[in-house]
């Protein structure tokens, strides 16, 4: 019989692989590397079993697997042979000796698409950073997860699993679970004055997917996109990834300026705005500008994306109606999210599109990932329908306002003369304006070393030149965390830049 | 005081809107339509309240809202006036009289992207069709949802909610919940021989999102993509949507033929294959062809997408190792799904990429929708780790094999001479070969009218000319449903085409 020096069984079985698998792997490796030539006869299973001190069935199993995968050929009564059909020139690729060993990867830069090159360039850093999931003061967009009524949510989820499981466990509707779409329509009609039929509503995997779908469906490389300057970075990244030409439009005390978009002589395919509470400046777009923007879009055929990301958190006065409410030309795509009002891990948001875009968004969404998980959608539908959502929002509004006031008070007490924070009537963050001579980017970097997360206002700017400021998210942190965060920042500021 | 004829309160309050909101809407409508000119003085709140027989606070609330939104201006002590800053030319856009009324949409075709036009063209029909969610025999890819251990799943989900809620309710890692990625790595290493580090694994929203991400990251318009012919339609749609040139490669008894891809003189950026169980023919790609395909990809720098969509369901013999297992050039992207093994509504799948694509896929995934829902991922991780997944798979393998045999037996009994079904060693569907003279497309159409779902084999073909056949999915249907389905089909066949 042929010598089989490659057959070294792992007695201690460190690899965790069953014995038959080890035998199979050893033969396979030997065949692929050419150690066992085509036509070589394998030892009889009984003989090999004795030699290896294993049960004969173990060897038989390994041989069957080799046969099934085409590594060997069996001639009835004549034994098992290495397959003759294996192309010789392929057998030189040495496979790794062990299953656990990681194949070497080519060092060359991989060939990727233009989209991917843009994404890697504009987003590589961001994505890596976002994978650091620490929730530290004053990271923006965090919610008070400890205050979420998980008890209620769990009960509703369990009820959905029990009652609806066989009915909804299959594939669902692309645009979303119908009862949730209806609940969302009612909610946004009441709270945001959104006017739409249920058919216009898509349930998405958070606002991010809504923005991505919008960019894919409405933009080609080279199209002009007007965005606010400063701008929400995630939205900017999505539009940049399409290869569109990004045209920053200044934001002043009245919000996005549609006249700037009209007077420079060139049109745009799409405009991205956050009219309720401009991100990150917090400015509310005035009615006059809203009307002018809508009229401009109607005249030029441009699309308007209204990102209504945190309009639910208004602490004083009534929330302003959405821009979508004023749109009678079918130009506005309304983006909402439940990441800030339920919890981020849920990954549910919504997109409301004009009538004549329903079909194409349905097609694009089904291509992207069919639909959002149905049980989560059903649980959220119940949560809204039974009034828990409204109750939670009320509670969070009060809590977040309190946290905001606490942050302002702490900053007044501890950071006076260094950072100026002013109360705001809505939102989840404040801008801390720095005293002359302080550099926000440098401070943010130093603060990060001490376990604080502060973004410089400049990181949201494209062409805009704004005074030095830092973004303080406050909603995700209790008074103790805020106090400690402010104290840490004080040390950073006092240690000099 | 000015006459306010537009002020008709809905006494019965059919609209459900609070009274202050009705007053606000009426004024707003009158201002926007020009009925109330700029500078017009609004009646004193007390006076209007008396006139309308409502509480004064109701009117005050409405006025405050108008003021806050910029429709009116208040001069202290001088009353409230329609804002002078509203641009006259915008006031002609008549708003709908009621919130519930739907704005008219422009009839013109909307301006959409090239991607969207391709998607609408290739997928419009499909998406609409997929929105019909009826699970009727012999729809393919359906699972036996009634057999899924929802009791266990619910218990694990409840436990995850209770134990981990505050820890995982925030934003999660882009590539997926780490314990699930580890469980997936272990599962696919054991069951499919997949060799990878955990870092190479992305948890996706089903296999569909994995395919879409691959297409976006690796393909530009005009790139050549070789796909199997016949081919899984969803994959084809994803690649077509990028604007890539689709090159069909014939499938024969040895599976996808890599030599056809080499000898026609032109290379390709990407190859899409289902080597374990070709969809829809069920052919297994031979080892020799796998090795040649890998060698070709290594030489030309092409990517190989291995869609291992239902390899878990092998009824006889051991499952063959994946193509990824043989890849030492870092060319294979492996796509797996839990839609067929857990339940489709869950929307979880996985994508395993070569090392040098980890960064760019992380960036692209975070752009698309950040990450999959974390609680669902955590529940699935526990389901796998505690052995429920393996147990369920074993149970389903036995059940699906039984269903397949039952279908074959029923067809033999009832459809003899008309449709020929042959047992297969794996998969979730069979091809029913039609007797000469029968037209699969016509029969499928007629069958649909009687509540049956059968796809003609030709609908998967690009250039391939195959005998007339129908796709019978059997996994989602019990014996009663299969028997009734066969009986219905018999009637259709006997009624003549």
Short mmCIF file of N, CA and C in Angstrom, two decimals, chain A residues 28 61 65 69 71 90 95-96 105-106 110-116 123 128 131 133 145 150 153-154 161 165-166 168-171 173-174 195 205 208-209 212 216-217 219-220 234 269 287 291-292 295 303 318-321 325-326 328-330 340 343-345 347 355-356 359 362-363 366-371 373-376, chain B residues 20 28 61 65 69 71 90 96 105-106 110-116 123 128 131 133 145 150 153-154 161 165-166 168-174 195 205 208-209 212 216-217 219-220 234 269 287 291-292 295 303 318-321 325-326 328-330 340 343-345 347 355-356 359 362-363 366-371 373-376:
data_model
loop_
_atom_site.label_atom_id
_atom_site.label_comp_id
_atom_site.label_asym_id
_atom_site.label_seq_id
_atom_site.Cartn_x
_atom_site.Cartn_y
_atom_site.Cartn_z
N UNK A 28 -7.73 15.06 0.94
CA UNK A 28 -8.06 16.12 0.03
C UNK A 28 -6.86 17.04 -0.21
N UNK A 61 -16.58 6.67 5.97
CA UNK A 61 -17.23 7.99 5.87
C UNK A 61 -16.34 8.99 5.14
N UNK A 65 -17.07 10.77 1.43
CA UNK A 65 -17.08 12.22 1.21
C UNK A 65 -16.16 12.59 0.04
N UNK A 69 -17.42 14.25 -3.51
CA UNK A 69 -16.96 15.56 -3.97
C UNK A 69 -16.09 15.46 -5.21
N UNK A 71 -13.13 13.89 -5.60
CA UNK A 71 -11.69 13.76 -5.44
C UNK A 71 -11.21 12.36 -5.79
N UNK A 90 -4.04 22.45 -11.91
CA UNK A 90 -4.72 23.06 -10.76
C UNK A 90 -4.22 22.51 -9.45
N UNK A 95 -3.33 23.77 -0.55
CA UNK A 95 -4.35 24.22 0.39
C UNK A 95 -3.74 24.34 1.77
N UNK A 96 -4.38 25.09 2.65
CA UNK A 96 -3.84 25.17 4.01
C UNK A 96 -3.92 23.80 4.66
N UNK A 105 -4.21 36.20 1.73
CA UNK A 105 -4.95 37.05 0.81
C UNK A 105 -3.96 37.81 -0.06
N UNK A 106 -4.35 38.09 -1.29
CA UNK A 106 -3.46 38.86 -2.15
C UNK A 106 -3.31 40.26 -1.58
N UNK A 110 -7.90 45.58 -4.03
CA UNK A 110 -8.92 44.88 -4.80
C UNK A 110 -9.60 45.81 -5.80
N UNK A 111 -10.11 45.21 -6.86
CA UNK A 111 -10.83 45.97 -7.89
C UNK A 111 -12.25 46.20 -7.41
N UNK A 112 -12.61 47.43 -7.18
CA UNK A 112 -13.95 47.73 -6.68
C UNK A 112 -14.60 48.78 -7.56
N UNK A 113 -15.88 49.02 -7.35
CA UNK A 113 -16.64 49.94 -8.20
C UNK A 113 -16.32 51.40 -7.89
N UNK A 114 -16.75 52.29 -8.78
CA UNK A 114 -16.59 53.73 -8.53
C UNK A 114 -17.33 54.12 -7.26
N UNK A 115 -18.53 53.59 -7.13
CA UNK A 115 -19.31 53.84 -5.91
C UNK A 115 -18.50 53.46 -4.69
N UNK A 116 -17.90 52.28 -4.73
CA UNK A 116 -17.16 51.78 -3.57
C UNK A 116 -15.94 52.65 -3.29
N UNK A 123 -16.11 57.74 3.53
CA UNK A 123 -16.78 57.13 4.66
C UNK A 123 -15.92 56.13 5.42
N UNK A 128 -15.37 53.13 10.36
CA UNK A 128 -14.54 52.51 11.37
C UNK A 128 -14.86 53.12 12.73
N UNK A 131 -17.94 52.05 14.40
CA UNK A 131 -17.90 50.73 15.00
C UNK A 131 -17.44 50.78 16.45
N UNK A 133 -18.60 51.60 19.67
CA UNK A 133 -20.00 51.75 20.06
C UNK A 133 -20.17 52.33 21.45
N UNK A 145 -31.87 54.98 26.79
CA UNK A 145 -32.37 53.60 26.65
C UNK A 145 -32.85 53.05 27.99
N UNK A 150 -39.16 48.80 28.22
CA UNK A 150 -38.89 47.48 27.63
C UNK A 150 -39.89 46.43 28.11
N UNK A 153 -42.73 46.72 25.83
CA UNK A 153 -42.30 46.29 24.49
C UNK A 153 -42.21 44.77 24.42
N UNK A 154 -41.58 44.17 25.44
CA UNK A 154 -41.43 42.71 25.47
C UNK A 154 -42.78 42.02 25.46
N UNK A 161 -45.63 37.48 18.67
CA UNK A 161 -45.12 36.15 18.35
C UNK A 161 -46.20 35.10 18.54
N UNK A 165 -47.74 34.60 14.65
CA UNK A 165 -46.53 33.99 14.09
C UNK A 165 -46.72 33.27 12.76
N UNK A 166 -47.74 32.47 12.65
CA UNK A 166 -47.86 31.72 11.40
C UNK A 166 -48.33 32.62 10.26
N UNK A 168 -47.48 35.88 9.87
CA UNK A 168 -46.52 36.89 9.40
C UNK A 168 -45.08 36.40 9.33
N UNK A 169 -44.86 35.10 9.54
CA UNK A 169 -43.47 34.62 9.55
C UNK A 169 -42.89 34.49 8.14
N UNK A 170 -43.73 34.52 7.13
CA UNK A 170 -43.24 34.40 5.76
C UNK A 170 -42.73 35.74 5.24
N UNK A 171 -42.52 35.81 3.93
CA UNK A 171 -42.11 37.07 3.34
C UNK A 171 -43.21 38.10 3.53
N UNK A 173 -44.70 42.37 2.93
CA UNK A 173 -44.84 43.37 1.88
C UNK A 173 -43.61 44.26 1.84
N UNK A 174 -43.18 44.57 0.62
CA UNK A 174 -41.98 45.38 0.44
C UNK A 174 -42.06 46.72 1.17
N UNK A 195 -49.32 64.91 5.06
CA UNK A 195 -50.52 64.56 4.31
C UNK A 195 -50.17 63.48 3.30
N UNK A 205 -35.28 50.53 7.03
CA UNK A 205 -34.35 50.19 8.12
C UNK A 205 -33.69 51.48 8.60
N UNK A 208 -31.44 56.09 7.61
CA UNK A 208 -30.28 55.91 6.74
C UNK A 208 -30.67 55.19 5.45
N UNK A 209 -31.46 54.11 5.58
CA UNK A 209 -31.87 53.39 4.37
C UNK A 209 -32.77 54.26 3.50
N UNK A 212 -30.50 56.48 1.56
CA UNK A 212 -29.78 55.71 0.56
C UNK A 212 -30.69 55.35 -0.62
N UNK A 216 -30.25 56.53 -4.55
CA UNK A 216 -30.15 55.56 -5.64
C UNK A 216 -31.24 55.76 -6.69
N UNK A 217 -32.43 56.08 -6.22
CA UNK A 217 -33.57 56.17 -7.14
C UNK A 217 -33.60 57.50 -7.88
N UNK A 219 -30.80 59.94 -8.13
CA UNK A 219 -29.57 60.62 -8.54
C UNK A 219 -28.67 59.79 -9.44
N UNK A 220 -28.11 60.45 -10.43
CA UNK A 220 -27.04 59.87 -11.24
C UNK A 220 -25.74 60.61 -10.92
N UNK A 234 -24.05 62.17 7.52
CA UNK A 234 -24.51 60.90 6.94
C UNK A 234 -25.25 61.14 5.63
N UNK A 269 -30.91 68.73 -9.11
CA UNK A 269 -31.82 67.61 -9.21
C UNK A 269 -32.52 67.39 -7.87
N UNK A 287 -41.35 80.17 7.23
CA UNK A 287 -42.43 79.84 6.31
C UNK A 287 -42.19 80.41 4.92
N UNK A 291 -42.01 78.17 1.50
CA UNK A 291 -42.88 78.34 0.33
C UNK A 291 -42.05 78.61 -0.92
N UNK A 292 -41.02 79.41 -0.76
CA UNK A 292 -40.18 79.70 -1.93
C UNK A 292 -39.46 78.46 -2.41
N UNK A 295 -41.93 76.27 -4.27
CA UNK A 295 -42.27 76.85 -5.56
C UNK A 295 -41.14 76.64 -6.56
N UNK A 303 -36.32 67.58 -6.69
CA UNK A 303 -36.87 66.87 -5.54
C UNK A 303 -36.38 67.53 -4.25
N UNK A 318 -45.49 74.71 20.17
CA UNK A 318 -45.94 73.53 19.44
C UNK A 318 -44.97 73.26 18.32
N UNK A 319 -44.82 72.00 17.94
CA UNK A 319 -43.95 71.73 16.80
C UNK A 319 -44.52 72.36 15.53
N UNK A 320 -43.65 72.83 14.66
CA UNK A 320 -44.11 73.35 13.38
C UNK A 320 -44.50 72.19 12.48
N UNK A 321 -45.47 72.45 11.63
CA UNK A 321 -45.86 71.42 10.67
C UNK A 321 -44.68 71.15 9.74
N UNK A 325 -46.17 69.06 4.50
CA UNK A 325 -47.54 69.53 4.68
C UNK A 325 -47.91 70.61 3.68
N UNK A 326 -46.93 71.39 3.26
CA UNK A 326 -47.19 72.54 2.37
C UNK A 326 -47.02 72.17 0.89
N UNK A 328 -47.76 70.90 -2.52
CA UNK A 328 -48.88 70.50 -3.36
C UNK A 328 -48.40 70.15 -4.76
N UNK A 329 -47.09 70.08 -4.92
CA UNK A 329 -46.55 69.75 -6.24
C UNK A 329 -45.97 68.35 -6.30
N UNK A 330 -46.07 67.62 -5.19
CA UNK A 330 -45.52 66.27 -5.19
C UNK A 330 -44.01 66.25 -5.33
N UNK A 340 -34.55 57.47 17.22
CA UNK A 340 -34.45 58.45 18.30
C UNK A 340 -35.63 58.38 19.26
N UNK A 343 -35.69 52.93 20.01
CA UNK A 343 -34.27 52.78 20.34
C UNK A 343 -33.52 52.47 19.05
N UNK A 344 -32.25 52.86 18.97
CA UNK A 344 -31.51 52.75 17.70
C UNK A 344 -31.38 51.32 17.19
N UNK A 345 -31.21 50.34 18.09
CA UNK A 345 -30.96 48.96 17.66
C UNK A 345 -32.12 48.39 16.86
N UNK A 347 -33.67 49.71 14.29
CA UNK A 347 -33.48 49.96 12.86
C UNK A 347 -34.80 50.06 12.11
N UNK A 355 -46.84 60.33 -4.87
CA UNK A 355 -47.58 59.24 -5.53
C UNK A 355 -46.84 58.61 -6.70
N UNK A 356 -46.27 59.46 -7.56
CA UNK A 356 -45.70 58.91 -8.79
C UNK A 356 -44.32 58.26 -8.59
N UNK A 359 -44.15 53.24 -7.20
CA UNK A 359 -43.75 52.02 -7.93
C UNK A 359 -42.24 51.83 -7.96
N UNK A 362 -40.81 50.96 -4.62
CA UNK A 362 -41.13 49.57 -4.27
C UNK A 362 -40.14 48.63 -4.95
N UNK A 363 -39.89 48.89 -6.22
CA UNK A 363 -38.95 48.04 -6.97
C UNK A 363 -37.55 48.14 -6.36
N UNK A 366 -37.32 46.43 -2.88
CA UNK A 366 -37.35 44.97 -2.94
C UNK A 366 -36.00 44.45 -3.45
N UNK A 367 -35.37 45.20 -4.34
CA UNK A 367 -34.05 44.82 -4.81
C UNK A 367 -33.02 44.90 -3.70
N UNK A 368 -33.14 45.93 -2.87
CA UNK A 368 -32.13 46.17 -1.84
C UNK A 368 -32.15 45.11 -0.74
N UNK A 369 -33.32 44.76 -0.24
CA UNK A 369 -33.40 43.75 0.83
C UNK A 369 -34.82 43.28 1.12
N UNK A 370 -35.70 43.37 0.12
CA UNK A 370 -37.11 42.98 0.24
C UNK A 370 -37.91 43.87 1.17
N UNK A 371 -37.66 43.74 2.48
CA UNK A 371 -38.49 44.50 3.43
C UNK A 371 -37.86 44.42 4.81
N UNK A 373 -37.76 43.61 8.93
CA UNK A 373 -38.24 42.44 9.68
C UNK A 373 -39.68 42.64 10.16
N UNK A 374 -40.52 41.63 9.97
CA UNK A 374 -41.95 41.82 10.17
C UNK A 374 -42.36 41.83 11.64
N UNK A 375 -41.72 40.98 12.45
CA UNK A 375 -42.13 40.95 13.86
C UNK A 375 -41.83 42.28 14.56
N UNK A 376 -40.69 42.86 14.24
CA UNK A 376 -40.36 44.17 14.81
C UNK A 376 -41.39 45.22 14.37
N UNK B 20 -58.75 73.85 18.07
CA UNK B 20 -57.74 74.88 17.79
C UNK B 20 -57.07 74.62 16.45
N UNK B 28 -54.85 79.45 8.04
CA UNK B 28 -53.70 79.17 7.22
C UNK B 28 -54.11 79.04 5.75
N UNK B 61 -54.60 79.43 21.23
CA UNK B 61 -53.71 78.36 20.77
C UNK B 61 -53.53 78.39 19.26
N UNK B 65 -50.03 79.26 17.13
CA UNK B 65 -49.46 78.38 16.12
C UNK B 65 -49.20 79.14 14.81
N UNK B 69 -45.47 79.78 13.20
CA UNK B 69 -45.10 79.29 11.88
C UNK B 69 -44.90 80.42 10.88
N UNK B 71 -47.13 82.69 9.77
CA UNK B 71 -48.26 83.12 8.96
C UNK B 71 -48.77 84.49 9.40
N UNK B 90 -46.59 83.33 -4.15
CA UNK B 90 -46.70 81.97 -3.64
C UNK B 90 -48.08 81.70 -3.09
N UNK B 96 -55.20 72.15 0.06
CA UNK B 96 -56.43 71.37 0.17
C UNK B 96 -57.24 71.87 1.36
N UNK B 105 -51.21 64.93 -7.66
CA UNK B 105 -49.83 64.72 -8.05
C UNK B 105 -49.67 65.06 -9.52
N UNK B 106 -48.50 65.54 -9.90
CA UNK B 106 -48.29 65.83 -11.31
C UNK B 106 -48.34 64.53 -12.09
N UNK B 110 -41.95 60.93 -13.42
CA UNK B 110 -40.96 61.60 -12.58
C UNK B 110 -39.55 61.38 -13.10
N UNK B 111 -38.67 62.33 -12.78
CA UNK B 111 -37.28 62.22 -13.17
C UNK B 111 -36.56 61.32 -12.19
N UNK B 112 -36.10 60.20 -12.67
CA UNK B 112 -35.44 59.24 -11.77
C UNK B 112 -34.08 58.85 -12.34
N UNK B 113 -33.30 58.14 -11.55
CA UNK B 113 -31.93 57.81 -11.96
C UNK B 113 -31.89 56.69 -12.99
N UNK B 114 -30.73 56.50 -13.59
CA UNK B 114 -30.55 55.39 -14.54
C UNK B 114 -30.78 54.07 -13.82
N UNK B 115 -30.22 53.97 -12.62
CA UNK B 115 -30.44 52.78 -11.79
C UNK B 115 -31.92 52.52 -11.63
N UNK B 116 -32.66 53.56 -11.29
CA UNK B 116 -34.10 53.41 -11.04
C UNK B 116 -34.84 53.00 -12.30
N UNK B 123 -37.69 44.98 -12.86
CA UNK B 123 -38.18 44.49 -11.59
C UNK B 123 -39.59 44.96 -11.25
N UNK B 128 -44.21 44.05 -7.86
CA UNK B 128 -45.65 44.09 -7.66
C UNK B 128 -46.15 42.69 -7.32
N UNK B 131 -45.51 41.43 -3.91
CA UNK B 131 -46.36 42.01 -2.89
C UNK B 131 -47.63 41.19 -2.68
N UNK B 133 -48.73 38.18 -1.21
CA UNK B 133 -48.00 37.39 -0.21
C UNK B 133 -48.64 36.03 0.05
N UNK B 145 -43.46 27.13 8.21
CA UNK B 145 -43.48 28.03 9.38
C UNK B 145 -44.21 27.41 10.56
N UNK B 150 -41.45 28.30 17.58
CA UNK B 150 -41.66 29.68 18.02
C UNK B 150 -41.62 29.80 19.54
N UNK B 153 -38.08 30.18 20.39
CA UNK B 153 -37.62 31.47 19.86
C UNK B 153 -38.10 32.63 20.76
N UNK B 154 -39.39 32.58 21.11
CA UNK B 154 -39.97 33.63 21.95
C UNK B 154 -39.25 33.70 23.30
N UNK B 161 -34.20 40.36 25.56
CA UNK B 161 -34.76 41.65 25.94
C UNK B 161 -34.49 41.94 27.41
N UNK B 165 -31.00 44.29 27.28
CA UNK B 165 -31.63 45.43 26.65
C UNK B 165 -30.84 46.74 26.73
N UNK B 166 -30.33 47.06 27.91
CA UNK B 166 -29.64 48.34 28.01
C UNK B 166 -28.29 48.31 27.31
N UNK B 168 -27.57 46.52 24.50
CA UNK B 168 -27.58 46.41 23.04
C UNK B 168 -28.67 47.25 22.36
N UNK B 169 -29.35 48.10 23.12
CA UNK B 169 -30.45 48.87 22.50
C UNK B 169 -29.95 50.04 21.67
N UNK B 170 -28.68 50.41 21.83
CA UNK B 170 -28.14 51.52 21.06
C UNK B 170 -27.71 51.07 19.67
N UNK B 171 -26.94 51.92 19.00
CA UNK B 171 -26.45 51.53 17.68
C UNK B 171 -25.50 50.35 17.83
N UNK B 172 -25.54 49.44 16.86
CA UNK B 172 -24.71 48.25 16.92
C UNK B 172 -23.57 48.32 15.91
N UNK B 173 -22.77 47.27 15.87
CA UNK B 173 -21.66 47.22 14.93
C UNK B 173 -22.19 47.01 13.52
N UNK B 174 -21.57 47.69 12.56
CA UNK B 174 -22.01 47.62 11.17
C UNK B 174 -22.03 46.19 10.65
N UNK B 195 -14.02 28.68 5.36
CA UNK B 195 -12.82 29.04 6.10
C UNK B 195 -12.72 30.55 6.18
N UNK B 205 -29.34 41.86 5.89
CA UNK B 205 -30.79 41.68 5.89
C UNK B 205 -31.15 40.67 4.81
N UNK B 208 -30.60 38.76 -0.02
CA UNK B 208 -30.84 39.81 -1.01
C UNK B 208 -29.94 41.02 -0.76
N UNK B 209 -29.83 41.45 0.49
CA UNK B 209 -28.97 42.60 0.77
C UNK B 209 -27.51 42.26 0.50
N UNK B 212 -27.06 42.66 -3.17
CA UNK B 212 -27.12 44.07 -3.55
C UNK B 212 -25.82 44.79 -3.16
N UNK B 216 -23.12 46.62 -5.69
CA UNK B 216 -22.77 48.03 -5.55
C UNK B 216 -21.27 48.23 -5.35
N UNK B 217 -20.68 47.32 -4.59
CA UNK B 217 -19.27 47.49 -4.23
C UNK B 217 -18.33 47.02 -5.35
N UNK B 219 -19.29 46.33 -8.86
CA UNK B 219 -19.64 46.50 -10.26
C UNK B 219 -19.90 47.94 -10.68
N UNK B 220 -19.42 48.29 -11.85
CA UNK B 220 -19.78 49.54 -12.50
C UNK B 220 -20.63 49.22 -13.72
N UNK B 234 -33.62 36.84 -8.87
CA UNK B 234 -33.31 37.96 -7.98
C UNK B 234 -31.86 38.40 -8.13
N UNK B 269 -15.82 40.77 -14.77
CA UNK B 269 -15.50 41.34 -13.48
C UNK B 269 -15.98 40.42 -12.35
N UNK B 287 -16.11 19.05 -8.90
CA UNK B 287 -14.87 19.54 -8.31
C UNK B 287 -13.93 20.11 -9.36
N UNK B 291 -12.46 23.93 -9.36
CA UNK B 291 -11.05 24.28 -9.33
C UNK B 291 -10.68 25.15 -10.53
N UNK B 292 -11.23 24.82 -11.67
CA UNK B 292 -10.92 25.62 -12.86
C UNK B 292 -11.48 27.04 -12.72
N UNK B 295 -9.26 28.97 -10.37
CA UNK B 295 -7.98 29.28 -11.00
C UNK B 295 -8.16 30.42 -12.02
N UNK B 303 -14.14 38.35 -9.49
CA UNK B 303 -14.76 37.94 -8.23
C UNK B 303 -15.75 36.80 -8.49
N UNK B 318 -23.65 13.29 2.28
CA UNK B 318 -23.24 14.47 3.05
C UNK B 318 -23.22 15.68 2.15
N UNK B 319 -23.48 16.87 2.71
CA UNK B 319 -23.39 18.06 1.85
C UNK B 319 -21.96 18.26 1.37
N UNK B 320 -21.82 18.74 0.15
CA UNK B 320 -20.48 19.04 -0.36
C UNK B 320 -19.98 20.31 0.30
N UNK B 321 -18.67 20.37 0.45
CA UNK B 321 -18.08 21.59 1.00
C UNK B 321 -18.34 22.74 0.03
N UNK B 325 -14.50 27.13 0.40
CA UNK B 325 -13.55 26.25 1.09
C UNK B 325 -12.29 26.01 0.26
N UNK B 326 -12.43 26.03 -1.05
CA UNK B 326 -11.30 25.73 -1.96
C UNK B 326 -10.55 26.98 -2.39
N UNK B 328 -8.15 29.81 -2.40
CA UNK B 328 -6.95 30.30 -1.73
C UNK B 328 -6.45 31.58 -2.35
N UNK B 329 -7.26 32.14 -3.24
CA UNK B 329 -6.86 33.39 -3.88
C UNK B 329 -7.64 34.59 -3.39
N UNK B 330 -8.55 34.36 -2.43
CA UNK B 330 -9.34 35.48 -1.93
C UNK B 330 -10.27 36.05 -2.98
N UNK B 340 -34.47 30.68 4.82
CA UNK B 340 -34.96 29.33 4.52
C UNK B 340 -34.83 28.40 5.72
N UNK B 343 -37.00 31.73 9.53
CA UNK B 343 -38.23 32.07 8.79
C UNK B 343 -37.96 33.35 8.01
N UNK B 344 -38.64 33.51 6.86
CA UNK B 344 -38.32 34.62 5.96
C UNK B 344 -38.52 36.01 6.59
N UNK B 345 -39.55 36.18 7.45
CA UNK B 345 -39.85 37.49 8.01
C UNK B 345 -38.71 38.05 8.83
N UNK B 347 -35.54 38.31 8.07
CA UNK B 347 -34.62 39.10 7.25
C UNK B 347 -33.19 39.07 7.76
N UNK B 355 -10.51 39.04 2.86
CA UNK B 355 -9.92 39.99 3.81
C UNK B 355 -9.83 41.41 3.28
N UNK B 356 -9.39 41.53 2.03
CA UNK B 356 -9.11 42.88 1.54
C UNK B 356 -10.37 43.63 1.10
N UNK B 359 -12.98 46.32 4.71
CA UNK B 359 -13.15 47.76 4.94
C UNK B 359 -14.22 48.38 4.05
N UNK B 362 -17.68 47.30 4.92
CA UNK B 362 -18.13 47.96 6.15
C UNK B 362 -18.64 49.36 5.83
N UNK B 363 -17.87 50.07 5.01
CA UNK B 363 -18.27 51.43 4.65
C UNK B 363 -19.59 51.42 3.88
N UNK B 366 -22.61 50.46 6.13
CA UNK B 366 -23.01 51.52 7.06
C UNK B 366 -23.74 52.62 6.29
N UNK B 367 -23.33 52.86 5.07
CA UNK B 367 -24.01 53.84 4.25
C UNK B 367 -25.44 53.38 3.93
N UNK B 368 -25.59 52.10 3.66
CA UNK B 368 -26.88 51.57 3.21
C UNK B 368 -27.93 51.61 4.33
N UNK B 369 -27.58 51.15 5.52
CA UNK B 369 -28.57 51.17 6.62
C UNK B 369 -27.94 50.86 7.98
N UNK B 370 -26.67 51.17 8.15
CA UNK B 370 -25.91 50.94 9.38
C UNK B 370 -25.73 49.47 9.71
N UNK B 371 -26.80 48.79 10.11
CA UNK B 371 -26.64 47.40 10.53
C UNK B 371 -28.02 46.76 10.68
N UNK B 373 -31.09 44.73 12.70
CA UNK B 373 -31.64 44.92 14.05
C UNK B 373 -30.92 44.02 15.06
N UNK B 374 -30.55 44.59 16.18
CA UNK B 374 -29.65 43.89 17.09
C UNK B 374 -30.36 42.81 17.92
N UNK B 375 -31.59 43.08 18.36
CA UNK B 375 -32.27 42.08 19.19
C UNK B 375 -32.52 40.80 18.40
N UNK B 376 -32.91 40.96 17.14
CA UNK B 376 -33.11 39.77 16.30
C UNK B 376 -31.79 38.99 16.14
#
